[in-house]
Coordinates of N, CA and C in Angstrom, one line a residue:
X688 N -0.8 91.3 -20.1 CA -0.8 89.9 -20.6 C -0.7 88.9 -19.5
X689 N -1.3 87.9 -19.4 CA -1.6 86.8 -18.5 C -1.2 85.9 -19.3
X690 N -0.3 84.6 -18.4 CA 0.1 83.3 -19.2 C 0.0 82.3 -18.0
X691 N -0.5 81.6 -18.6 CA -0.7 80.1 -17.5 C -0.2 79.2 -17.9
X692 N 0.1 78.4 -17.0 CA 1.0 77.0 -17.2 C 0.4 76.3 -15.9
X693 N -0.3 75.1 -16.7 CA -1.4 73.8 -15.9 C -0.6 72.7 -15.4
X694 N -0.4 71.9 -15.3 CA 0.0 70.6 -14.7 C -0.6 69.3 -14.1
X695 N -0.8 68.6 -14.1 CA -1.7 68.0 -13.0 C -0.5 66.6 -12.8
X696 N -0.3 66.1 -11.7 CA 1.0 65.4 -11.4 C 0.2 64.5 -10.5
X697 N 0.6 63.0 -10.7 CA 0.2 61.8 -9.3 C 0.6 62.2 -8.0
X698 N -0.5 61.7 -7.4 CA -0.1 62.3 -5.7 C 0.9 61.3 -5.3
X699 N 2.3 61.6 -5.7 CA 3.5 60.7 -5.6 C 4.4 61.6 -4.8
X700 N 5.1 61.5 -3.6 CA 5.9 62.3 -3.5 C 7.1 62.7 -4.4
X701 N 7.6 61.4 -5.0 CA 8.6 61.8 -6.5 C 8.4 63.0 -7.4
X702 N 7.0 63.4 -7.3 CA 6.4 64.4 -8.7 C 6.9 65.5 -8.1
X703 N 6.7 66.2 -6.9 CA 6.9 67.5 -6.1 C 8.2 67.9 -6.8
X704 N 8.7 67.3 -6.9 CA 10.4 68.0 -7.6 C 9.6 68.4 -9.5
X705 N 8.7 68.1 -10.1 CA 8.6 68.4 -11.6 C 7.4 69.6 -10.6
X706 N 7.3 69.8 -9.9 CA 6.3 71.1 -9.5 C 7.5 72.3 -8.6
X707 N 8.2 72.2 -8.2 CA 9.0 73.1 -7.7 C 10.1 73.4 -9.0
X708 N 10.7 72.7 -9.7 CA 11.2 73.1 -10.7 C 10.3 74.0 -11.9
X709 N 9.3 73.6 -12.2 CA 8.4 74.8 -13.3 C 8.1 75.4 -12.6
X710 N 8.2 75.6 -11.4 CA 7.8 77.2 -10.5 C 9.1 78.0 -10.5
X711 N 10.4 77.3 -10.6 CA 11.7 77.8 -10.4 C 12.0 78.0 -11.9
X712 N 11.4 77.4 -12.9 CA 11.7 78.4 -14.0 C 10.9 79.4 -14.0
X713 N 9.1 79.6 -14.0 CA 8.6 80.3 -14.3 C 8.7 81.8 -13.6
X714 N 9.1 81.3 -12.4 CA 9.4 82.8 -11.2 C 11.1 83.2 -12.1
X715 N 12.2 82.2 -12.6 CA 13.0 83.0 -12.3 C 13.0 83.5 -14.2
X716 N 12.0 83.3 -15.5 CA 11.9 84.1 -16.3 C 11.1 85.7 -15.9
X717 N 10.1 85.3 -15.2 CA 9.7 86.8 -14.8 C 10.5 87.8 -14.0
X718 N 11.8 87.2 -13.8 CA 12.9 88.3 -13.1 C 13.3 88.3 -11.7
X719 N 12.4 87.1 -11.1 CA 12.8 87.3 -9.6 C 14.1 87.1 -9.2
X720 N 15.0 87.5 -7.8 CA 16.0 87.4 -7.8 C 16.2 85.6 -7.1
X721 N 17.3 85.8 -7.1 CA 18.1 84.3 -6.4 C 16.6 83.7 -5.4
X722 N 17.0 84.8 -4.2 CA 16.2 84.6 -3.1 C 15.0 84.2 -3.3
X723 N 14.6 85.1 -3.8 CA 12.6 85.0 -4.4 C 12.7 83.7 -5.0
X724 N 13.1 83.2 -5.9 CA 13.1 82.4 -6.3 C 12.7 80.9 -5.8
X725 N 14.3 80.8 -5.0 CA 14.4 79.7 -3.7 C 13.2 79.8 -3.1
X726 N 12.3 80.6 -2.4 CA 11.3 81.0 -1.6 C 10.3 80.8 -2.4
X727 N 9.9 81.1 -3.7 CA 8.7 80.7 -3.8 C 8.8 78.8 -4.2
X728 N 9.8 78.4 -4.5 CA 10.4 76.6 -4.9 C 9.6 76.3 -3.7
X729 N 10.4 76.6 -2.5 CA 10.1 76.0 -1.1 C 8.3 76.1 -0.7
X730 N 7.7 77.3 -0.9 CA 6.8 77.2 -0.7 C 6.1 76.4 -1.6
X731 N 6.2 76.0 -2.8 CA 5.3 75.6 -3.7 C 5.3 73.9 -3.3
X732 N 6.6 73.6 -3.2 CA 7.2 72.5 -2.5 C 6.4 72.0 -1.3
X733 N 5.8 72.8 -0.4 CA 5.1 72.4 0.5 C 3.7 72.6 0.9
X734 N 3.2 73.4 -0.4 CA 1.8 73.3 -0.2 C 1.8 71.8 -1.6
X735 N 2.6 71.5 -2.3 CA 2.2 69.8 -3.4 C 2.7 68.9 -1.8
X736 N 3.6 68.7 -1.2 CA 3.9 68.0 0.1 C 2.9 67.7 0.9
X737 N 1.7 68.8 1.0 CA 0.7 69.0 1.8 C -0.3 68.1 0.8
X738 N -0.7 68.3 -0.8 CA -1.5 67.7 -1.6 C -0.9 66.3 -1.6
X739 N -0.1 65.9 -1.4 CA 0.1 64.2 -1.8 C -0.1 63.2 -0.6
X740 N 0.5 64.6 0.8 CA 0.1 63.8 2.0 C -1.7 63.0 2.4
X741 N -2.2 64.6 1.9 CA -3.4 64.9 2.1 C -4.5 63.9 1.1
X742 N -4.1 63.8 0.4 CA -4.8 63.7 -0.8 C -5.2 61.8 -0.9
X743 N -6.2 61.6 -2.0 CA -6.5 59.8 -2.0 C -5.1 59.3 -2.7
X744 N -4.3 58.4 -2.2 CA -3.2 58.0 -2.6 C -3.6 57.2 -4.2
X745 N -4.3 56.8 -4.4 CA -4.6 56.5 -6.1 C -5.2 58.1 -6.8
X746 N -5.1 59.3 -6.0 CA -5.3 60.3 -7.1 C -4.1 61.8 -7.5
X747 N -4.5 62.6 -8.2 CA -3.6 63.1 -8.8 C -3.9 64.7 -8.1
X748 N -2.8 65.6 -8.0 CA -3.3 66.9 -7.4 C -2.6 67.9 -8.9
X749 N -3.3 69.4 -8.9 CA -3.1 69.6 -10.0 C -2.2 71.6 -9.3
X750 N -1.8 71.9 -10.6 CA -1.1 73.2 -10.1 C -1.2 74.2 -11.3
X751 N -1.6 75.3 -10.8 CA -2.1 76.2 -12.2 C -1.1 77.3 -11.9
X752 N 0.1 77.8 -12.8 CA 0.9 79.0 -12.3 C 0.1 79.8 -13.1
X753 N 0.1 81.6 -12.8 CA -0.5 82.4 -13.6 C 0.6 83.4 -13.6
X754 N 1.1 84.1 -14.6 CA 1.8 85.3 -14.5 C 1.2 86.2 -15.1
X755 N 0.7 87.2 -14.4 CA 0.6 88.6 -14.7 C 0.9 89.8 -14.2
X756 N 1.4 90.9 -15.0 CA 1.9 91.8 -14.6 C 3.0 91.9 -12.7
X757 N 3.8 91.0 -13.7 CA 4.6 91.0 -12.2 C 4.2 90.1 -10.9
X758 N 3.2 89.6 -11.4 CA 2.4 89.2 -10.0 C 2.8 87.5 -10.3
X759 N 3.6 86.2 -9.2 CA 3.6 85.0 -9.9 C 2.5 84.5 -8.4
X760 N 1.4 83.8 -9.3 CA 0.5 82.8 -8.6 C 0.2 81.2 -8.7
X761 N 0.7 80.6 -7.8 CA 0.8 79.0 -8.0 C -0.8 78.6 -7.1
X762 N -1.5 78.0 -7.7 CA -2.5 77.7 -7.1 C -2.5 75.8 -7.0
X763 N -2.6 75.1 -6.1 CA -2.4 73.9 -5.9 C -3.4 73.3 -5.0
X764 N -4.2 72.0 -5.9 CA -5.6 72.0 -5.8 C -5.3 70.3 -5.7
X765 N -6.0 70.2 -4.6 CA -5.8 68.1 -4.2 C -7.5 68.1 -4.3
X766 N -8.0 66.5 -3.9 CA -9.3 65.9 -4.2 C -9.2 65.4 -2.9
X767 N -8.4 65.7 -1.8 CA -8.3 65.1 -0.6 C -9.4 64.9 0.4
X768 N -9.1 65.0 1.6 CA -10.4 65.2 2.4 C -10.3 66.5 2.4
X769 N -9.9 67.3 2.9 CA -9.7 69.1 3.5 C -9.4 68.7 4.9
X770 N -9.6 70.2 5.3 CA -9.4 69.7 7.0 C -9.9 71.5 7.6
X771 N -10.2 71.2 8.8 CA -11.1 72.7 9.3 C -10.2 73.6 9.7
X772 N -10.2 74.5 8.4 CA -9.2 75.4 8.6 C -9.3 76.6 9.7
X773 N -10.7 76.6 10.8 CA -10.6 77.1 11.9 C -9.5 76.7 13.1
X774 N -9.7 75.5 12.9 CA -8.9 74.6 14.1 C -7.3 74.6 13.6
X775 N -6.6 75.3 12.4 CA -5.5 75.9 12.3 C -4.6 76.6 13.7
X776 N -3.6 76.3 14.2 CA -3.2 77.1 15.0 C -1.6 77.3 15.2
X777 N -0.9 78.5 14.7 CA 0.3 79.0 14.5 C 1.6 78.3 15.1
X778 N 2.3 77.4 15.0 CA 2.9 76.3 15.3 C 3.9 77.3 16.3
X779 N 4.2 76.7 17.7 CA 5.1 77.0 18.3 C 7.0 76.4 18.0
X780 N 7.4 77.4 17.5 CA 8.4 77.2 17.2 C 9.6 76.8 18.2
X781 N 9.1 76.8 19.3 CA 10.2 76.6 20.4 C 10.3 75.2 20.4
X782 N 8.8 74.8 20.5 CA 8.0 73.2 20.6 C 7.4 72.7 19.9
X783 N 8.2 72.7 18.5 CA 7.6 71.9 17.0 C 7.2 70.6 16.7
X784 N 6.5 70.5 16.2 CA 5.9 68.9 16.4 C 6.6 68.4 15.1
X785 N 6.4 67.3 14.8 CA 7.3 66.8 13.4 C 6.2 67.6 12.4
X786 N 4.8 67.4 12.5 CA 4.0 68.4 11.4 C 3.9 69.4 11.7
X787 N 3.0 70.5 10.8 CA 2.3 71.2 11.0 C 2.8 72.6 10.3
X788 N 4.1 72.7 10.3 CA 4.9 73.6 9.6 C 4.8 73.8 7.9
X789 N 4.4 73.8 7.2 CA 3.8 74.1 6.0 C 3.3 74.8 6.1
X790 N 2.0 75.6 6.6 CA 1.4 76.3 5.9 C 2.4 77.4 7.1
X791 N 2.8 77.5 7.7 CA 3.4 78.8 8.7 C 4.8 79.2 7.4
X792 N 5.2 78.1 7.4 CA 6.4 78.0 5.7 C 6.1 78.9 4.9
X793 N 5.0 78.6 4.1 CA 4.7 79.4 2.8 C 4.2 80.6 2.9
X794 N 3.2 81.0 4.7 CA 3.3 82.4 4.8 C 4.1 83.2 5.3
X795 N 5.3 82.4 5.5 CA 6.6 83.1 5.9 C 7.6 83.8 4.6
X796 N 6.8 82.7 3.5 CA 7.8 83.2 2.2 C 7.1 83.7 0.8
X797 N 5.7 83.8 1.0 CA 4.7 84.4 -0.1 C 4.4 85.3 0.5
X798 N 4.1 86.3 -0.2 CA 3.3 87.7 -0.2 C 2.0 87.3 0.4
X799 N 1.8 86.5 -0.2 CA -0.2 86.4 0.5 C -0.3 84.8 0.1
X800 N -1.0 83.7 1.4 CA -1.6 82.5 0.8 C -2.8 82.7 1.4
X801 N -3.9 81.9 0.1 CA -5.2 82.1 1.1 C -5.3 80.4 0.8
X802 N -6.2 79.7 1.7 CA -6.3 78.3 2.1 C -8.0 78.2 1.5
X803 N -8.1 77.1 0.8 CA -10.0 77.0 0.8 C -9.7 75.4 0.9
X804 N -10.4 75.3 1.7 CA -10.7 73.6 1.9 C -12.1 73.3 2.7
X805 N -12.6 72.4 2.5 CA -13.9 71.8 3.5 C -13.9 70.2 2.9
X806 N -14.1 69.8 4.6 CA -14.2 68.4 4.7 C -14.8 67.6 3.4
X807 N -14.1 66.5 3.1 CA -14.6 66.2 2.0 C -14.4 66.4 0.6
X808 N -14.4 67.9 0.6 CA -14.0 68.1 -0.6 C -12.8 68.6 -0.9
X809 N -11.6 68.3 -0.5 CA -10.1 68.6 -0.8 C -9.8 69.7 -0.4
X810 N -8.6 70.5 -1.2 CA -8.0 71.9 -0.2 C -7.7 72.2 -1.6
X811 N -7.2 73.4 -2.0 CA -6.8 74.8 -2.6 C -5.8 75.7 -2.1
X812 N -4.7 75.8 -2.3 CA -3.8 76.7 -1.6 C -3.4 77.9 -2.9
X813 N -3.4 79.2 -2.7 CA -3.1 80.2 -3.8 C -2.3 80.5 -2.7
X814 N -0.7 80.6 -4.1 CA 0.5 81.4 -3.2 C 0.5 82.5 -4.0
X815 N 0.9 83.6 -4.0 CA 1.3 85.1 -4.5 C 2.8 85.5 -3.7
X816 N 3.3 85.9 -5.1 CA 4.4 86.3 -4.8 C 4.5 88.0 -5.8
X817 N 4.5 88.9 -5.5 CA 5.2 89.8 -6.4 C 6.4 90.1 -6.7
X818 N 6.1 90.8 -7.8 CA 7.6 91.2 -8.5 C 8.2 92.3 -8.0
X819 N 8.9 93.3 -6.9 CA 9.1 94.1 -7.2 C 10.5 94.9 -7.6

């Protein structure tokens, strides 16, 4: 069985709290523990952080959760510009700049994120978390 739960929220930073909260119910009815939980909030938290930064400040970014079999997927989709996800490069943690830490964040705390963006036409972030 597959169930989805849509959203689409103003690119306000105020809204990020009504997107990390239905991620923190929907992860913690599927069973996840404390931890998993907090971890996937945080991550979800900071790829909408990334869509409101990123994104046309008159537009809206949207968030599709999917549950299936154990599997929770927050997919978080802006109209932004994008940005070249070649020129990505693994933030030195000794020597952290005030950005850049988000996406090193959410792959530190999801099972798997994959990134789709190109200039112009906004970004896409899918987090995965499993159940086990």
């Amino acid at each position: 069985m597959v169930d989805n739960v849509t959203i689409t929220l103003p690119s306000k930073a105020e809204f990020v709290s009504v997107a990390r909260l239905t991620a923190s119910v929907i992860a913690n009815t599927m069973g996840f523990n404390f931890e998993d939980v907090e971890d996937i909030k945080v991550a979800v938290g900071e790829a909408c952080n990334n869509a409101v930064i990123h994104s046309r400040s008159d537009e809206y970014f949207g968030i599709n959760f999917t549950v299936s079999n154990g599997t929770f997927i927050a997919e978080i989709e802006d109209k932004g510009y994008g940005f070249n996800l070649d020129r990505y490069e693994t933030p030195d943690l000794n020597n952290h700049k005030e950005n850049g830490l988000g996406l090193f964040i959410m792959k530190s705390l999801m099972d798997d994120v994959q990134v789709f963006t190109e200039i112009g036409n906004g970004t896409r972030i899918v987090l995965t978390k499993y159940l086990e």
